[in-house]
């Protein structure tokens, strides 16, 4: 490429924020609307931070009277507030229509037809023209910047829903016992209800109207479920809304399915009333809108999204991208390899394939194109690696936390179990981009284009600290997920405060101020029993002992670091922090606020910039969480319907019968269902639905529950890069300016090992470091994570763990020439088939045996027993075949293709 071509290519890359906004159909919230959205978002994040720090009860110790409870929430109340925040932000950020949907286009054609036949000059024509203008004013804005009246109404209703849960919880408890029909009539809650007390005649007249005796709780439940469906349509799309709506319709009229019809009759359920359905879907924490998925969001998902936002807005995203390029950029195919590392890391933090593809891709894709990769392949690499971030520990996106809840598995164990398959996936993509680089002669970047690794680590080492702290809290300290995330977020705030206050002039001042703050707080606890802030709230208390005071000080070191940094920045407002490069959004936020208050000089104030960073991170975290919260709230309806209708056991029977006893067929059905359902939907939604529908059936086949859940998760992730609705690949094509469908095809090819690895670890759970067939004390599980003693037991670890893992890596390597068609030299079609066969034999020989056994059973030849000897033998055959094919390819490389052909 010439220099002018490189410049032109860089200029054609769209802005990442604009592309994400376009893909997610968001409106531009600016001016007073932007301030209001930010206020709601920051309030949402503060609420979640308080839950992480204080749980559901927030107490304030006061002198004489003791502790006073400021806030005491039940789980249902916390979940309701959580969802209500998400609903309000949805109606603030997502417009009712973008003007290009089926309904809008249909109405547009209908209006044009009426206008052609009736005309606009007569009464009917003028009526329809005014009706059209009223509808457009109420629901549609061409610029997508105005809050419509419909949005305002829905926001108010969302607020009222949360208010009812907070103020009338005793009534809700009674209704959960006696039914929704026992609640206050709807008319008694209306604003003009006090008039009825003064005019009993009016009350009598109102109660005579049909429907006024319906309870307010019942009406609010119906409206609440409809709000969630509408929010789902706006944030996720029409398909999920229709699926959830279909399940609600099924809950009410599924009893009409004849029970004596083969197969379909299994779906017949008892008749349920609307009151029973609404009560289970809206006033329940076991299932429904506020069920387990939303509980997981409240306790785990949101706080980790916030963790990712704080880390990203501090500039960590660009720092990790630069680090990835510094480590691999100069190697063969270096830009693509760096994209894999950077996208994998950012994907595990963001948990969103689309957002990660676009934000990371705006930097990585142009560099890949410059190095020689074609646009489609560049977009495919980025989307494949970005989607893989959801299966990469330690965070793994939102679905990992649902796995923790559904399987009752500690998060630390989920990290251990998911590590090897995730590494295998990224290794496989790495092999393919390397072979593609060898095939096309693509080298690496020039050293002048990348940073020095040593200097880069010295400048940004503090970005690594939160990651190590998170692992320490989760694996070593075994803290709860929410608590670990809270401490990690606090550590990020403390580190950024210290780094923001650091330069050559303050490098000695900062530790001095920090020591003084800690010492003053320690003395205050020794003498007055509380810290300095506590004196103004509670007054002096009973002095603390030396040991307890030391413990308190150590526990508050993060807060003291923040205080020290703020004090230093406050005394040197115009200082510069040479180590810190905030995310561009933080700079924009600071500039917008400074302009809004007509004080542009604030942009250069370091303390102001730190406060802008904190507020922007909380606002960004809330906005990122909105589609996730809405998705889990909507998806929770499906297990809710399954539970209230008693469909679960019948569904397991139906699926087991359809699988006809074949584990291969069962796994294929699950994989295909995951990919089809996951097209265009968040991975979290796909996981929730399929775990509810197919999870129990997989377990009934003898598959370890945790392995079954990971199997569903993997194929839900694959759906993001599977045509024809490969959302992550299509997002990458927008950045790469490539053909969207071809980008999706190549992304799926690069992720092919992600489709085979789940079959391998389901049939060989040692890959997941799971030992099956063991009793677990205090549990009904028959599997557990392997221990050191298990690994030292060579009779178990070699055939069950070591050989399957080695076979997995070798099999993934064999997929490289299968997909790319090149190793050291071009690979013929016959050789590619041989590589594919060796890959299957190395990765999942048991799958091959079971599939062959099913075929033989059809012709009454009986099944083939799966024994360790057969497993090891087939892996050996695969290894020999791989070695022979590699030697043949090497000979072709030595002799040259022309001589070899002769």
Short mmCIF file of C-alpha atoms in Angstrom, two decimals, residues 368-623:
data_model
loop_
_atom_site.label_atom_id
_atom_site.label_comp_id
_atom_site.label_asym_id
_atom_site.label_seq_id
_atom_site.Cartn_x
_atom_site.Cartn_y
_atom_site.Cartn_z
CA UNK A 368 -4.59 -5.96 9.37
CA UNK A 369 -5.70 -4.58 6.00
CA UNK A 370 -2.52 -2.55 5.74
CA UNK A 371 -0.38 -5.62 6.40
CA UNK A 372 -1.98 -7.53 3.50
CA UNK A 373 -5.02 -9.37 4.86
CA UNK A 374 -8.11 -8.85 2.73
CA UNK A 375 -11.00 -6.86 4.29
CA UNK A 376 -13.23 -9.92 4.77
CA UNK A 377 -10.53 -11.91 6.54
CA UNK A 378 -9.60 -8.91 8.69
CA UNK A 379 -13.19 -8.47 9.81
CA UNK A 380 -13.51 -12.21 10.37
CA UNK A 381 -10.46 -12.35 12.66
CA UNK A 382 -11.70 -9.45 14.74
CA UNK A 383 -15.26 -10.75 15.13
CA UNK A 384 -14.12 -14.32 15.86
CA UNK A 385 -11.72 -13.20 18.59
CA UNK A 386 -14.18 -10.67 20.03
CA UNK A 387 -16.97 -13.23 20.31
CA UNK A 388 -14.51 -15.63 21.93
CA UNK A 389 -14.04 -13.16 24.76
CA UNK A 390 -17.32 -14.40 26.25
CA UNK A 391 -15.77 -17.83 26.92
CA UNK A 392 -12.42 -16.52 28.18
CA UNK A 393 -11.86 -16.35 31.96
CA UNK A 394 -11.72 -14.60 34.32
CA UNK A 395 -14.92 -12.65 33.51
CA UNK A 396 -16.46 -14.50 30.51
CA UNK A 397 -19.34 -12.10 30.00
CA UNK A 398 -22.75 -12.24 31.62
CA UNK A 399 -23.60 -15.89 30.93
CA UNK A 400 -20.82 -17.15 33.22
CA UNK A 401 -22.61 -15.69 36.23
CA UNK A 402 -25.80 -17.45 35.21
CA UNK A 403 -23.85 -20.71 35.09
CA UNK A 404 -22.75 -20.03 38.67
CA UNK A 405 -26.36 -19.60 39.78
CA UNK A 406 -27.99 -22.36 37.77
CA UNK A 407 -25.40 -25.03 38.59
CA UNK A 408 -24.59 -23.87 42.15
CA UNK A 409 -20.91 -23.85 41.20
CA UNK A 410 -18.44 -21.40 42.78
CA UNK A 411 -17.24 -18.83 40.27
CA UNK A 412 -13.62 -19.83 40.92
CA UNK A 413 -14.47 -23.37 39.76
CA UNK A 414 -16.17 -22.02 36.63
CA UNK A 415 -12.95 -20.13 35.82
CA UNK A 416 -10.89 -23.30 36.23
CA UNK A 417 -13.28 -25.40 34.15
CA UNK A 418 -13.50 -22.90 31.28
CA UNK A 419 -9.80 -22.12 30.96
CA UNK A 420 -8.47 -24.97 28.78
CA UNK A 421 -11.25 -24.86 26.13
CA UNK A 422 -10.89 -21.07 25.89
CA UNK A 423 -7.13 -21.31 25.40
CA UNK A 424 -7.67 -23.99 22.78
CA UNK A 425 -10.05 -21.75 20.86
CA UNK A 426 -7.69 -18.78 20.71
CA UNK A 427 -4.80 -21.11 19.87
CA UNK A 428 -6.84 -22.41 16.93
CA UNK A 429 -7.57 -18.93 15.58
CA UNK A 430 -3.89 -18.05 16.08
CA UNK A 431 -2.83 -21.07 13.98
CA UNK A 432 -5.21 -20.12 11.18
CA UNK A 433 -4.09 -16.49 10.92
CA UNK A 434 -0.47 -17.66 10.98
CA UNK A 435 -1.09 -20.10 8.13
CA UNK A 436 -2.95 -17.41 6.20
CA UNK A 437 0.03 -15.09 6.66
CA UNK A 438 2.42 -17.82 5.44
CA UNK A 439 0.15 -18.51 2.48
CA UNK A 440 -0.02 -14.88 1.37
CA UNK A 441 3.44 -13.80 2.50
CA UNK A 442 2.25 -11.33 5.12
CA UNK A 443 4.92 -10.17 7.54
CA UNK A 444 4.69 -8.04 10.64
CA UNK A 445 4.73 -4.35 11.44
CA UNK A 446 7.86 -2.27 11.50
CA UNK A 447 9.32 -1.73 14.98
CA UNK A 448 8.77 2.00 14.54
CA UNK A 449 5.00 1.38 14.48
CA UNK A 450 4.81 -0.31 17.87
CA UNK A 451 5.74 0.65 21.40
CA UNK A 452 8.63 -0.80 23.38
CA UNK A 453 7.34 -3.55 25.67
CA UNK A 454 9.45 -2.55 28.65
CA UNK A 455 8.59 1.14 28.44
CA UNK A 456 4.94 0.30 27.87
CA UNK A 457 4.77 -1.92 30.95
CA UNK A 458 6.47 0.72 33.08
CA UNK A 459 3.95 3.31 31.95
CA UNK A 460 0.84 1.19 32.46
CA UNK A 461 1.64 -1.60 34.92
CA UNK A 462 -1.19 -0.38 37.15
CA UNK A 463 -3.75 -1.56 34.56
CA UNK A 464 -2.76 -5.15 35.37
CA UNK A 465 -3.29 -4.77 39.13
CA UNK A 466 -7.12 -4.95 39.08
CA UNK A 467 -7.02 -8.15 37.02
CA UNK A 468 -4.67 -9.87 39.46
CA UNK A 469 -6.67 -8.56 42.40
CA UNK A 470 -9.87 -9.94 40.91
CA UNK A 471 -8.30 -13.38 40.52
CA UNK A 472 -6.89 -13.16 44.04
CA UNK A 473 -10.27 -12.31 45.56
CA UNK A 474 -12.08 -15.01 43.58
CA UNK A 475 -9.61 -17.90 43.70
CA UNK A 476 -7.46 -17.34 46.80
CA UNK A 477 -9.83 -15.49 49.13
CA UNK A 478 -12.91 -17.24 47.64
CA UNK A 479 -15.01 -14.10 48.09
CA UNK A 480 -18.45 -13.86 46.56
CA UNK A 481 -18.48 -12.63 42.97
CA UNK A 482 -20.18 -9.34 43.81
CA UNK A 483 -17.88 -8.64 46.75
CA UNK A 484 -14.77 -9.40 44.70
CA UNK A 485 -15.97 -7.06 41.94
CA UNK A 486 -16.70 -4.30 44.49
CA UNK A 487 -13.19 -4.47 45.95
CA UNK A 488 -11.71 -4.54 42.46
CA UNK A 489 -13.66 -1.47 41.35
CA UNK A 490 -12.51 0.32 44.51
CA UNK A 491 -8.92 -0.63 43.68
CA UNK A 492 -9.32 0.79 40.17
CA UNK A 493 -10.63 4.07 41.57
CA UNK A 494 -7.73 4.21 44.04
CA UNK A 495 -5.07 3.41 41.44
CA UNK A 496 -6.40 5.93 38.93
CA UNK A 497 -6.61 8.60 41.66
CA UNK A 498 -2.95 8.03 42.57
CA UNK A 499 -1.79 7.86 38.95
CA UNK A 500 -3.83 10.96 38.03
CA UNK A 501 -2.07 12.83 40.87
CA UNK A 502 1.40 11.58 39.94
CA UNK A 503 4.13 13.45 38.12
CA UNK A 504 7.73 14.41 38.81
CA UNK A 505 6.68 17.16 41.23
CA UNK A 506 4.27 15.02 43.28
CA UNK A 507 5.94 11.60 43.33
CA UNK A 508 7.24 12.20 46.87
CA UNK A 509 4.21 14.16 48.02
CA UNK A 510 1.67 11.42 47.23
CA UNK A 511 3.06 8.75 49.61
CA UNK A 512 3.45 11.41 52.31
CA UNK A 513 -0.19 12.52 51.99
CA UNK A 514 -1.32 8.91 51.86
CA UNK A 515 0.62 8.09 55.04
CA UNK A 516 -0.76 11.17 56.82
CA UNK A 517 -4.35 10.29 55.86
CA UNK A 518 -3.92 6.70 57.09
CA UNK A 519 -2.23 7.84 60.32
CA UNK A 520 -4.93 10.42 61.10
CA UNK A 521 -7.66 7.86 60.52
CA UNK A 522 -5.82 5.33 62.70
CA UNK A 523 -5.48 7.82 65.57
CA UNK A 524 -9.11 8.83 65.21
CA UNK A 525 -10.19 5.21 65.62
CA UNK A 526 -7.90 4.71 68.62
CA UNK A 527 -9.06 7.85 70.40
CA UNK A 528 -12.62 8.48 69.16
CA UNK A 529 -13.71 5.01 67.99
CA UNK A 530 -14.58 6.18 64.46
CA UNK A 531 -12.83 7.70 61.48
CA UNK A 532 -12.98 11.43 60.76
CA UNK A 533 -16.10 11.17 58.58
CA UNK A 534 -17.81 9.11 61.24
CA UNK A 535 -17.35 11.89 63.80
CA UNK A 536 -19.69 14.15 61.83
CA UNK A 537 -22.27 11.37 61.45
CA UNK A 538 -22.22 9.45 64.72
CA UNK A 539 -20.07 11.52 67.05
CA UNK A 540 -17.40 9.87 69.23
CA UNK A 541 -17.86 6.18 69.94
CA UNK A 542 -16.12 3.59 72.14
CA UNK A 543 -12.37 3.66 71.36
CA UNK A 544 -11.14 0.73 69.30
CA UNK A 545 -8.36 -1.62 70.31
CA UNK A 546 -5.03 -1.50 68.52
CA UNK A 547 -5.60 -4.68 66.52
CA UNK A 548 -9.10 -3.72 65.44
CA UNK A 549 -7.96 -0.23 64.43
CA UNK A 550 -5.13 -1.69 62.33
CA UNK A 551 -7.62 -4.03 60.64
CA UNK A 552 -9.97 -1.14 59.86
CA UNK A 553 -7.13 0.92 58.39
CA UNK A 554 -5.95 -1.95 56.18
CA UNK A 555 -9.50 -2.54 54.99
CA UNK A 556 -9.88 1.13 54.04
CA UNK A 557 -6.56 1.60 52.23
CA UNK A 558 -8.40 1.97 48.90
CA UNK A 559 -10.45 4.88 50.25
CA UNK A 560 -7.34 6.49 51.74
CA UNK A 561 -5.61 6.27 48.37
CA UNK A 562 -8.57 8.01 46.72
CA UNK A 563 -8.56 10.72 49.41
CA UNK A 564 -4.80 11.23 49.04
CA UNK A 565 -5.06 11.52 45.27
CA UNK A 566 -7.96 13.97 45.51
CA UNK A 567 -6.08 16.13 48.04
CA UNK A 568 -3.00 16.30 45.81
CA UNK A 569 -5.04 17.05 42.69
CA UNK A 570 -7.06 19.64 44.61
CA UNK A 571 -3.91 21.53 45.66
CA UNK A 572 -2.41 21.32 42.15
CA UNK A 573 -5.45 21.67 39.87
CA UNK A 574 -3.54 22.34 36.65
CA UNK A 575 -1.06 19.49 37.02
CA UNK A 576 -0.49 16.90 34.31
CA UNK A 577 -0.34 13.13 34.73
CA UNK A 578 2.26 11.75 32.26
CA UNK A 579 1.33 8.11 32.91
CA UNK A 580 -2.42 8.45 32.41
CA UNK A 581 -4.26 8.65 29.10
CA UNK A 582 -7.99 8.58 29.72
CA UNK A 583 -10.48 7.18 27.23
CA UNK A 584 -11.60 9.81 24.67
CA UNK A 585 -15.15 9.62 26.05
CA UNK A 586 -13.87 10.93 29.39
CA UNK A 587 -12.27 13.91 27.69
CA UNK A 588 -15.49 14.58 25.77
CA UNK A 589 -17.52 14.36 28.99
CA UNK A 590 -15.21 16.79 30.75
CA UNK A 591 -15.41 19.20 27.83
CA UNK A 592 -19.20 19.00 27.60
CA UNK A 593 -19.69 19.62 31.32
CA UNK A 594 -17.22 22.50 31.31
CA UNK A 595 -19.00 24.10 28.35
CA UNK A 596 -22.38 23.48 29.95
CA UNK A 597 -21.45 25.42 33.09
CA UNK A 598 -19.67 28.05 30.98
CA UNK A 599 -16.27 27.37 32.57
CA UNK A 600 -14.07 25.98 29.76
CA UNK A 601 -10.95 26.22 31.94
CA UNK A 602 -12.24 23.28 33.99
CA UNK A 603 -11.11 20.95 31.20
CA UNK A 604 -7.51 21.46 32.36
CA UNK A 605 -8.36 20.82 36.02
CA UNK A 606 -7.02 17.37 36.95
CA UNK A 607 -9.41 16.84 39.84
CA UNK A 608 -12.33 17.77 37.60
CA UNK A 609 -11.09 15.28 34.99
CA UNK A 610 -10.93 12.54 37.64
CA UNK A 611 -14.51 13.26 38.68
CA UNK A 612 -15.51 13.25 35.00
CA UNK A 613 -13.81 9.84 34.66
CA UNK A 614 -15.76 8.42 37.61
CA UNK A 615 -19.11 9.75 36.43
CA UNK A 616 -18.49 8.72 32.82
CA UNK A 617 -17.56 5.19 33.89
CA UNK A 618 -20.73 4.84 35.95
CA UNK A 619 -22.88 6.27 33.15
CA UNK A 620 -21.19 4.06 30.54
CA UNK A 621 -21.62 0.98 32.72
CA UNK A 622 -25.34 1.68 33.09
CA UNK A 623 -25.83 2.17 29.35
#
